[in-house]
CSV table of C-alpha atoms in Angstrom, one decimal:
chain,number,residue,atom,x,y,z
E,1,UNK,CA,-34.1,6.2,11.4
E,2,UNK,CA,-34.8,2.6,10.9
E,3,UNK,CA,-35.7,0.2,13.7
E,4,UNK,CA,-32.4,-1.5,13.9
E,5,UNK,CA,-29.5,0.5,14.7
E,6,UNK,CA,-32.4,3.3,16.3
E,7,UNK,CA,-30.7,3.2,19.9
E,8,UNK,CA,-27.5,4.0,18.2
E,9,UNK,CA,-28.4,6.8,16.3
E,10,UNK,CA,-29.5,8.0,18.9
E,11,UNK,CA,-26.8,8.7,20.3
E,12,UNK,CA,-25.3,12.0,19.7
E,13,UNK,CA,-21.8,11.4,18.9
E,14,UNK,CA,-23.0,8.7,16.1
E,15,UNK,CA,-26.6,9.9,15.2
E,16,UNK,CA,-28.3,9.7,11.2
E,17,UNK,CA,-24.7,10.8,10.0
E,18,UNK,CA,-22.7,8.8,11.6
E,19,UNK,CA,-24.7,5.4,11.5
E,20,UNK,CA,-24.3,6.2,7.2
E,21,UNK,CA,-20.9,6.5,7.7
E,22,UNK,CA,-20.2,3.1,9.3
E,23,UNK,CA,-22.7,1.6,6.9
E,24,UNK,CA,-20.2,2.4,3.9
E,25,UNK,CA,-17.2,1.3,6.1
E,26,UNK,CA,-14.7,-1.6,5.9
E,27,UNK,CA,-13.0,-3.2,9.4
E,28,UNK,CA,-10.2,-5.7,9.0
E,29,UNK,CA,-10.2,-8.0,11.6
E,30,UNK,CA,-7.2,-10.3,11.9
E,31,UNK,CA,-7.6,-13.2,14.4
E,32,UNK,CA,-11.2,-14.7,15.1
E,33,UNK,CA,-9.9,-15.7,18.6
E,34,UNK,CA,-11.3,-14.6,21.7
E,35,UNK,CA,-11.2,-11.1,20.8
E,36,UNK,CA,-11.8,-11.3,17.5
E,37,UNK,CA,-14.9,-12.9,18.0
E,38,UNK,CA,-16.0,-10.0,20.6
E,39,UNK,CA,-15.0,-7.6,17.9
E,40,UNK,CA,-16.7,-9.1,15.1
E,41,UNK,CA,-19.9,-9.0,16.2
E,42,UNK,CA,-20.4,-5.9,17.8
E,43,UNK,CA,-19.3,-4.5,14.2
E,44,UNK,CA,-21.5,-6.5,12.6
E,45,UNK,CA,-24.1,-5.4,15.3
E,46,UNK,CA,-23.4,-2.1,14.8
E,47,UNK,CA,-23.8,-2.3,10.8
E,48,UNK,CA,-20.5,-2.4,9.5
E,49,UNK,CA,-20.5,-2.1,5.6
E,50,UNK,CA,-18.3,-5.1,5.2
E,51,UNK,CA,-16.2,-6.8,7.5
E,52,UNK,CA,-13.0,-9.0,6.9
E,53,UNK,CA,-11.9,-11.9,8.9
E,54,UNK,CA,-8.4,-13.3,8.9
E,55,UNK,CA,-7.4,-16.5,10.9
E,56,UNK,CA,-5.3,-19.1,10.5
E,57,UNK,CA,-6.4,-21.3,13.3
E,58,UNK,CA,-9.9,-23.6,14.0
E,59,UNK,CA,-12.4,-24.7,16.8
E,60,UNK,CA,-11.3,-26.7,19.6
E,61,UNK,CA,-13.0,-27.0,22.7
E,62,UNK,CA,-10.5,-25.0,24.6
E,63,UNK,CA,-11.4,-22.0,22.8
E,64,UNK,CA,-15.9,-22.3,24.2
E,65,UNK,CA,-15.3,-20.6,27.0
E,66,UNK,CA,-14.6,-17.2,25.9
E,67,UNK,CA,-14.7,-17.0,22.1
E,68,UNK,CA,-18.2,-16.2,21.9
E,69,UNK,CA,-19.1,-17.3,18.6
E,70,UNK,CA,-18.5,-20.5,18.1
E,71,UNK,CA,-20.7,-23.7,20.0
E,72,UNK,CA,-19.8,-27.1,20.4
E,73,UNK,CA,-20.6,-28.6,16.7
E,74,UNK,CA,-17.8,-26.0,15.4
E,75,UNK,CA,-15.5,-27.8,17.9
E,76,UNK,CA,-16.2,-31.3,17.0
E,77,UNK,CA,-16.2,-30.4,13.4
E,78,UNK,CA,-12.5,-29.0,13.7
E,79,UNK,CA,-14.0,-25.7,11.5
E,80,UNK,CA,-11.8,-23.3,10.7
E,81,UNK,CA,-12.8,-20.0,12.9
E,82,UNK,CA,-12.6,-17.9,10.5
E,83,UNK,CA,-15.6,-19.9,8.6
E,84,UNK,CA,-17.8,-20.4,12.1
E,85,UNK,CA,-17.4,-16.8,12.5
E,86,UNK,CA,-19.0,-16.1,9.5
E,87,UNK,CA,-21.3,-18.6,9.7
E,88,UNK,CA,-22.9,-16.7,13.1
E,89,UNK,CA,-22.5,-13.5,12.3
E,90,UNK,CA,-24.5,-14.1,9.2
E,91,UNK,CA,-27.3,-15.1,11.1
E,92,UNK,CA,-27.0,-12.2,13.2
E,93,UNK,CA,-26.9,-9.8,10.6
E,94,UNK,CA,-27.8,-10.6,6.7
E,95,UNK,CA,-26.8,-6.9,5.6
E,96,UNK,CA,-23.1,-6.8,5.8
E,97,UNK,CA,-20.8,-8.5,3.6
E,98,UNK,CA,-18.6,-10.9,5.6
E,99,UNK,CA,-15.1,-12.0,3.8
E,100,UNK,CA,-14.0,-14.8,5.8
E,101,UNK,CA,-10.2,-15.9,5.1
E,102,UNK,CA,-8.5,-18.9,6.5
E,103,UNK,CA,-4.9,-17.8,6.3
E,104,UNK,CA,-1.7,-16.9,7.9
E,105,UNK,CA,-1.9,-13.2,8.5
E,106,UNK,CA,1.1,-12.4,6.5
E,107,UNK,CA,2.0,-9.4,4.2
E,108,UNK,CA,1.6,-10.9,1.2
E,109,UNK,CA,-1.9,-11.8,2.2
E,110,UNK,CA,-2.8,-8.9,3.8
E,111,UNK,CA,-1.9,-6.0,1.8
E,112,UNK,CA,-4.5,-6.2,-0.7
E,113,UNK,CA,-7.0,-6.4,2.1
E,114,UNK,CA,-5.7,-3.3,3.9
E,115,UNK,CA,-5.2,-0.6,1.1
E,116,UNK,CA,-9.5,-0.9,0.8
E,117,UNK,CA,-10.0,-1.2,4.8
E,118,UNK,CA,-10.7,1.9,7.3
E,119,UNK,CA,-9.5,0.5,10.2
E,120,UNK,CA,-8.0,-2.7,11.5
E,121,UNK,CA,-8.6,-4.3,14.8
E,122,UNK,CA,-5.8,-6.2,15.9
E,123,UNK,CA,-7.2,-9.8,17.5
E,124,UNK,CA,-3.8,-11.9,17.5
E,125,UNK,CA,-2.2,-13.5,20.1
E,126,UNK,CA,1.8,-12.7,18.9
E,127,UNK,CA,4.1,-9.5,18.3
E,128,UNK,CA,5.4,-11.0,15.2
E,129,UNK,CA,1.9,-10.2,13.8
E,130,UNK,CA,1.3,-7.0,15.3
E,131,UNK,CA,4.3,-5.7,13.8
E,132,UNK,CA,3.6,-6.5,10.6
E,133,UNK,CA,0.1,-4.8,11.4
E,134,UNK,CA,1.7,-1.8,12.5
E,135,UNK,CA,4.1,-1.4,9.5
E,136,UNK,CA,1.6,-2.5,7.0
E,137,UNK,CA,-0.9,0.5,8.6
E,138,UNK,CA,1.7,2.9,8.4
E,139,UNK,CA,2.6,1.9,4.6
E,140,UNK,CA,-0.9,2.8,3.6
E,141,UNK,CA,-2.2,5.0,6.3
E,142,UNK,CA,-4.8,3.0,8.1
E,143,UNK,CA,-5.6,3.0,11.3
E,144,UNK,CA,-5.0,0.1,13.5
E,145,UNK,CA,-5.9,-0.6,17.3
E,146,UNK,CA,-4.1,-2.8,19.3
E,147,UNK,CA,-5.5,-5.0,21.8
E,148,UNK,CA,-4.2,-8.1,24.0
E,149,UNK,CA,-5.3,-9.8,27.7
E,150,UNK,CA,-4.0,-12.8,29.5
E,151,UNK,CA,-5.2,-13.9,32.7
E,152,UNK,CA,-7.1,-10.9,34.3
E,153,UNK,CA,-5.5,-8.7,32.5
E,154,UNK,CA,-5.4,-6.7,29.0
E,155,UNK,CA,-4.1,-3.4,27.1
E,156,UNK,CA,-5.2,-2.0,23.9
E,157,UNK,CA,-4.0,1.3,22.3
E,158,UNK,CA,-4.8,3.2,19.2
E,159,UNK,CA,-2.1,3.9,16.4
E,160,UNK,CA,-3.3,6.5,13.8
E,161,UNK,CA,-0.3,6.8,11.1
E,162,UNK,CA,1.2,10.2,11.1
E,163,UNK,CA,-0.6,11.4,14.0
E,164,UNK,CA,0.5,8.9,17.4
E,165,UNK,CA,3.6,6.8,17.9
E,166,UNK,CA,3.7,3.8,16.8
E,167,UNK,CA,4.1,0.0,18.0
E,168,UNK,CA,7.5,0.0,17.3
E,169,UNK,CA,8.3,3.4,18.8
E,170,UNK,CA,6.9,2.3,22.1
E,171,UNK,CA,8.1,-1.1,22.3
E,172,UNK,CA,11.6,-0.8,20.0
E,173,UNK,CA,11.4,-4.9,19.0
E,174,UNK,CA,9.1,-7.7,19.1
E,175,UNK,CA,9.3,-8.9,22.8
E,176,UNK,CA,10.0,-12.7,23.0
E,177,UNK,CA,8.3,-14.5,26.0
E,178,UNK,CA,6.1,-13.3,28.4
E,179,UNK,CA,2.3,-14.9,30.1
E,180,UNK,CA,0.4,-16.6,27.5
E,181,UNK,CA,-3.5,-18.0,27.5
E,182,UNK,CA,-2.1,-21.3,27.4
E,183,UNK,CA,0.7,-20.9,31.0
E,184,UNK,CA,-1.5,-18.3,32.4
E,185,UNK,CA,-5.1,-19.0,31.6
E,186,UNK,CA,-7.7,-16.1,30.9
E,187,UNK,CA,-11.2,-14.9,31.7
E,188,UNK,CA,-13.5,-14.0,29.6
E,189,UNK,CA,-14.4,-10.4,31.6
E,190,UNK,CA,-10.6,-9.2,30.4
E,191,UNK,CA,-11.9,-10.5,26.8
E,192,UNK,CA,-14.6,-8.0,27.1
E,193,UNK,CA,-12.9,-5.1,28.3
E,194,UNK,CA,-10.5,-5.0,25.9
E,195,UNK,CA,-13.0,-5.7,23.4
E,196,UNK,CA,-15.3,-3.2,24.3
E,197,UNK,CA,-12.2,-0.4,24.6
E,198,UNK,CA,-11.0,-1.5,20.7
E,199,UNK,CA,-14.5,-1.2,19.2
E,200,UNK,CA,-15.3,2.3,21.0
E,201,UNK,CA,-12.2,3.5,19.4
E,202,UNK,CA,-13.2,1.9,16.1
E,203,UNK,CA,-16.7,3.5,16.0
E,204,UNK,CA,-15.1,7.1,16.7
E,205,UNK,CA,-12.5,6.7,13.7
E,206,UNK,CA,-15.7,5.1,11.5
E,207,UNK,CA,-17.8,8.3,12.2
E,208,UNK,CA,-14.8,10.8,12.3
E,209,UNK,CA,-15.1,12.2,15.3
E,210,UNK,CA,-11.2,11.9,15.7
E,211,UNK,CA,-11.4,14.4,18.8
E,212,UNK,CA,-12.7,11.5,20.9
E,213,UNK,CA,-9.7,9.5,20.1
E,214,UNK,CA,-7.9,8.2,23.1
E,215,UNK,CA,-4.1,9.0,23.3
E,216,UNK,CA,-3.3,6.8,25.7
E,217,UNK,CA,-1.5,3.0,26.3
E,218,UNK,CA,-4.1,1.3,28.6
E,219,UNK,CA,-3.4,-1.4,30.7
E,220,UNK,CA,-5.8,-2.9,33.5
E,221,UNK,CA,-6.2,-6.3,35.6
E,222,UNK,CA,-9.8,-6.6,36.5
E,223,UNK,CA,-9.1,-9.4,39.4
E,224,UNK,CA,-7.0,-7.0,40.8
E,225,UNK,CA,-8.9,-3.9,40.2
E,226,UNK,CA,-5.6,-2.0,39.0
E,227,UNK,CA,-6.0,0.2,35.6
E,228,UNK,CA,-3.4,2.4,34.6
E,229,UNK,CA,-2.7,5.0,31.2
E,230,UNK,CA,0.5,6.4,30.1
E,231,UNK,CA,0.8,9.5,27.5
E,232,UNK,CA,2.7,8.5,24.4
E,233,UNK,CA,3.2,11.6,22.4
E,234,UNK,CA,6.7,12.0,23.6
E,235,UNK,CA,7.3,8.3,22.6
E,236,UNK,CA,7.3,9.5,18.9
E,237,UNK,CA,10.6,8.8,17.2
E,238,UNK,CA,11.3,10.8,13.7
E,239,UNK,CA,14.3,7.9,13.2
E,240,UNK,CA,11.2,5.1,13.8
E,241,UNK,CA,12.0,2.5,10.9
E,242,UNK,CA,8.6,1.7,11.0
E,243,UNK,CA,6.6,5.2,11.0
E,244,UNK,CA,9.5,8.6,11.1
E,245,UNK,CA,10.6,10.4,8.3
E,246,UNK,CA,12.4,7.8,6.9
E,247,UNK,CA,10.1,4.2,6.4
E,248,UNK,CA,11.6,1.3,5.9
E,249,UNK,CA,8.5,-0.8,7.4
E,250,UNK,CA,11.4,-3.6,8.1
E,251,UNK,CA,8.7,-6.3,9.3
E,252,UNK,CA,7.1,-6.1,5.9
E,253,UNK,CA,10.5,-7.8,4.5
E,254,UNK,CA,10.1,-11.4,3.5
E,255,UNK,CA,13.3,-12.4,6.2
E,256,UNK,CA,11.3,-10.9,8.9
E,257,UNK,CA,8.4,-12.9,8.6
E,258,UNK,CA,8.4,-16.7,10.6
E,259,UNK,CA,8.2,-19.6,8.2
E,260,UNK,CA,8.4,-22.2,11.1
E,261,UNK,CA,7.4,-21.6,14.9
E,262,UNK,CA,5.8,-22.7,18.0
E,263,UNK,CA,1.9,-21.1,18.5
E,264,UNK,CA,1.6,-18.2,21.2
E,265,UNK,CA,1.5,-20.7,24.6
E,266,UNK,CA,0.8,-23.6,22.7
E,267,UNK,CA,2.8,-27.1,22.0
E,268,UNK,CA,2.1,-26.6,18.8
E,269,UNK,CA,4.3,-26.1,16.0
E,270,UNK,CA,3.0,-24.3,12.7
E,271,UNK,CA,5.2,-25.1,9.3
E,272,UNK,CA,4.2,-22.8,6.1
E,273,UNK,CA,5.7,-23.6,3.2
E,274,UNK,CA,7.5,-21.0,1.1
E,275,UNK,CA,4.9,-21.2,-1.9
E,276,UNK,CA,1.2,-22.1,-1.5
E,277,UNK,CA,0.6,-25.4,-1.6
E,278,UNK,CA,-2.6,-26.9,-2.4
E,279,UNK,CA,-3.2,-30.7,-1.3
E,280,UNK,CA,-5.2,-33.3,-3.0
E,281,UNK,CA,-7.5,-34.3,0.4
E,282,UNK,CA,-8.2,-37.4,-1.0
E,283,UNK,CA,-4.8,-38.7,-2.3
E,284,UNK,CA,-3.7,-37.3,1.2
E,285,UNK,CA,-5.7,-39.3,3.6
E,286,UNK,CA,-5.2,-42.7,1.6
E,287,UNK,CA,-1.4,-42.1,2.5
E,288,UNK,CA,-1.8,-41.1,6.6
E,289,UNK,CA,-4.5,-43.7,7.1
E,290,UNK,CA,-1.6,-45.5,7.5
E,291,UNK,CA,-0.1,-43.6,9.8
E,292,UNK,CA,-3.4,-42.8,12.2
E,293,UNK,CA,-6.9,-41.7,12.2
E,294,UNK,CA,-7.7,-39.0,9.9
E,295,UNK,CA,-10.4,-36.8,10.4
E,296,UNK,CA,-11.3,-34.3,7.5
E,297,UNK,CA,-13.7,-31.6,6.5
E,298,UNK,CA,-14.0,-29.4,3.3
E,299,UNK,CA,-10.8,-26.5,5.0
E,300,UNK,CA,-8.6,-29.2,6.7
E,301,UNK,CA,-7.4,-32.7,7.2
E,302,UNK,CA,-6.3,-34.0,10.4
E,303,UNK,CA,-4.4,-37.3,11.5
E,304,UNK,CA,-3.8,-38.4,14.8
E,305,UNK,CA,-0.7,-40.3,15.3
E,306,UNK,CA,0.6,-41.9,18.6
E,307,UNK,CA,1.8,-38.9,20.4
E,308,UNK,CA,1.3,-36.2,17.4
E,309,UNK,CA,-1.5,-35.0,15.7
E,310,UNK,CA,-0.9,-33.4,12.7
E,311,UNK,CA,-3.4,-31.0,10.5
E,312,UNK,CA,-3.0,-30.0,7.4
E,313,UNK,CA,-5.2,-26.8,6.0
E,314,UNK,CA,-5.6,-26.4,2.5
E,315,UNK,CA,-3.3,-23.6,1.6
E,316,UNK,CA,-0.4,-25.6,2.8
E,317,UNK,CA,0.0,-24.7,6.2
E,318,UNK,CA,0.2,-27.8,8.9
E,319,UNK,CA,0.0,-27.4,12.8
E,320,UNK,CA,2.3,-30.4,14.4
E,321,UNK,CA,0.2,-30.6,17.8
E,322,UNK,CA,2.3,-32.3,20.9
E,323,UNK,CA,5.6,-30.6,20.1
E,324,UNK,CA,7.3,-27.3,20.4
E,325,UNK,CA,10.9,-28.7,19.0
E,326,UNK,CA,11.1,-26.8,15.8
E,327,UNK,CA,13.3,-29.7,14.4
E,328,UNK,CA,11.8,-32.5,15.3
E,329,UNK,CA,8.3,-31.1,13.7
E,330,UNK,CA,10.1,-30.3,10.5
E,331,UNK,CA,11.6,-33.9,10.2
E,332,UNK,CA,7.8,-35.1,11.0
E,333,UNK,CA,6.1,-32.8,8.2
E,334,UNK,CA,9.3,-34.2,6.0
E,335,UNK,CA,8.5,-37.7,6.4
E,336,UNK,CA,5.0,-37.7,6.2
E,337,UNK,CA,4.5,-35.2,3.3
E,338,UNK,CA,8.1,-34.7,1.8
C-alpha cells in the first residue's frame, strides 16, 4: 500500500484492487467550471490514471468564489480554465496525465476523447451540451453522470447505457429557460454536494462495484434543507431516439448543434465558426487597437470596445461580452473580423 492513496485503500469497497483499477482509468471531464473544478481534483486526488478537461470558457473574477482552482493571477491573466486547471492540479498531483483542451464541447471534438474514456462527468452549465453527452455515451457505451446546482440547489444522476434511462427519456427535449448562476446566484456548499454525489458514483463505476450504483434522480436545496429521489426504471423508453432499440443519437447531427448563442445566464454571446479558424494574434491586435484596448495572452485575445468587449480564442471561437441579441453580435464579429 503506498503512503498516498493508504486511507483509501483502506477502505473496503476500494481497497489494493480497486485503488489499481482507478490508477489505469480515464475520466472525461467536460466544463472546468464550478463543478468541474470540484470534480477534477478529487480525481486527481484520488489517482485517476489520466484525466481530460474540456472547456471552452476562461478566468474571470466572478468565477473565485466557488471554482476552487483557480486564484486571482488566473483571473487577471484572462487564462483559459481549462489551462489553470491543469496548471493546479499538476501541482497537486505529478502522477496523472492531465489533457487540458480549450474547446467547445462539441461532437466533433469529443468523440475521439470518449471512445478511450471510462466515464464522463458532466460539469456544464447547458442542456444543449448534456444532450450531446448523453447521446455521445450511449453511441459508445460510456457511462456518464449528470450534475447541475443553481442557487442552493443541485441534482445529479447517473446514466449507464443499456442499463438506466437516459437524459432524453426523462426529460423528452432540451428544456429552454429556467434559474441560471448568473439571475439566481449560487453557493459554493450546493457546488460541493453535487460534486461529492458525481465523484462517489464515479469511483464505484472506476472500481466496478456496479451494485453500489445509485438508481435514482436526486435533487436537493441545502438553504432549505429539502432533498428528494425519484425511481427511473419505469422512465425507460424502447422508442428513445437517443438510447431504445432503435438509435438515432439525433443531437449528435451537425443541425442540432448551436453555431451562435447567448452563454447559460450570461450577456454574452458565443459565435463559432463553421470550420476552425486559426488567427494570426499579431496581425489581429494591429487591426482592433484601433478599435479599443486589447489585452492578449498565448490562448486568447481580447479587446474592449466602448460598451462591448470582444475575445477571440485561438480555434476561432469569439465571446461578444455586453450583448445577448444574436444579430447585433453577428454584425459586430462581421465588421470587426469579416
Amino acid at each position: 500500500m503506498t503512503e498516498r492513496y493508504s486511507r483509501q485503500q483502506l477502505f473496503q469497497p476500494v481497497g489494493n484492487k480497486g485503488q489499481q483499477q482507478i490508477r489505469s482509468k480515464h475520466v472525461l471531464v467536460v466544463g472546468a467550471g464550478a463543478l468541474g473544478s470540484a470534480s477534477a481534483e478529487a480525481l486527481v486526488r484520488a489517482g485517476i490514471g489520466k484525466l481530460t478537461l474540456v472547456d471552452r470558457d476562461y478566468v474571470e473574477w466572478s468565477n473565485l468564489q466557488r471554482q476552487q482552482l483557480y486564484t486571482e493571477q488566473d483571473a487577471q491573466n484572462k487564462l483559459p480554465k481549462a489551462v489553470a486547471a491543469k496548471n493546479r492540479l499538476r501541482q497537486i498531483n505529478t502522477e496523472v496525465k492531465i489533457e487540458a483542451l480549450v474547446m467547445d464541447a462539441q461532437p466533433a471534438n469529443l468523440e475521439s476523447i470518449v471512445q478511450t474514456a471510462d466515464v464522463i462527468i458532466d460539469a456544464t452549465d447547458n442542456f444543449d451540451i448534456r444532450f450531446i453527452l448523453n447521446d455521445l455515451s450511449h453511441k459508445y457505451e460510456v457511462p456518464w453522470i449528470y450534475g447541475s446546482c443553481v442557487g442552493s440547489y443541485g441534482a445529479t444522476y447517473t446514466v449507464i447505457p443499456n442499463v438506466t434511462p437516459c437524459l432524453h427519456c426523462i426529460l423528452k427535449k432540451v428544456p429552454v429557460g429556467g434559474a441560471t448562476c448568473e439571475t439566481a446566484g449560487i453557493i459554493s456548499p450546493a457546488v460541493q454536494i453535487v460534486a461529492a454525489y458525481q465523484i462517489t458514483e464515479a469511483l464505484k463505476i472506476l472500481v466496478e462495484d456496479v451494485e453500489a450504483l445509485r438508481h435514482t434522480f436526486l435533487t436537493f436545496d441545502v438553504w432549505n434543507n429539502q432533498h428528494a429521489e425519484f425511481k427511473t426504471g419505469k422512465m425507460k423508453s424502447d422508442k428513445c431516439s437517443s438510447c431504445g432499440s432503435f438509435q438515432t443519437h439525433p443531437y449528435l447531427a451537425y443541425e442540432n448543434q448551436l453555431k451562435t448563442e447567448v452563454l447559460c445566464g450570461r450577456e454574452t454571446v458565443q459565435i463559432r465558426p463553421s470550420q476552425r479558424h486559426l488567427y494570426n494574434f499579431d496581425e489581429l491586435e494591429k487591426r482592433l487597437k484601433k478599435q479599443g484596448k486589447v489585452d492578449r495572452n498565448p490562448y486568447l485575445l481580447s479587446c474592449q470596445l466602448p460598451e462591448q468587449r470582444f475575445v477571440i480564442f485561438q480555434d476561432g471561437r469569439v465571446f461578444i461580452h455586453g450583448t445577448n441579441d444574436i444579430q447585433f453580435a453577428r454584425s459586430l464579429y462581421y465588421r470587426l473580423l469579416g
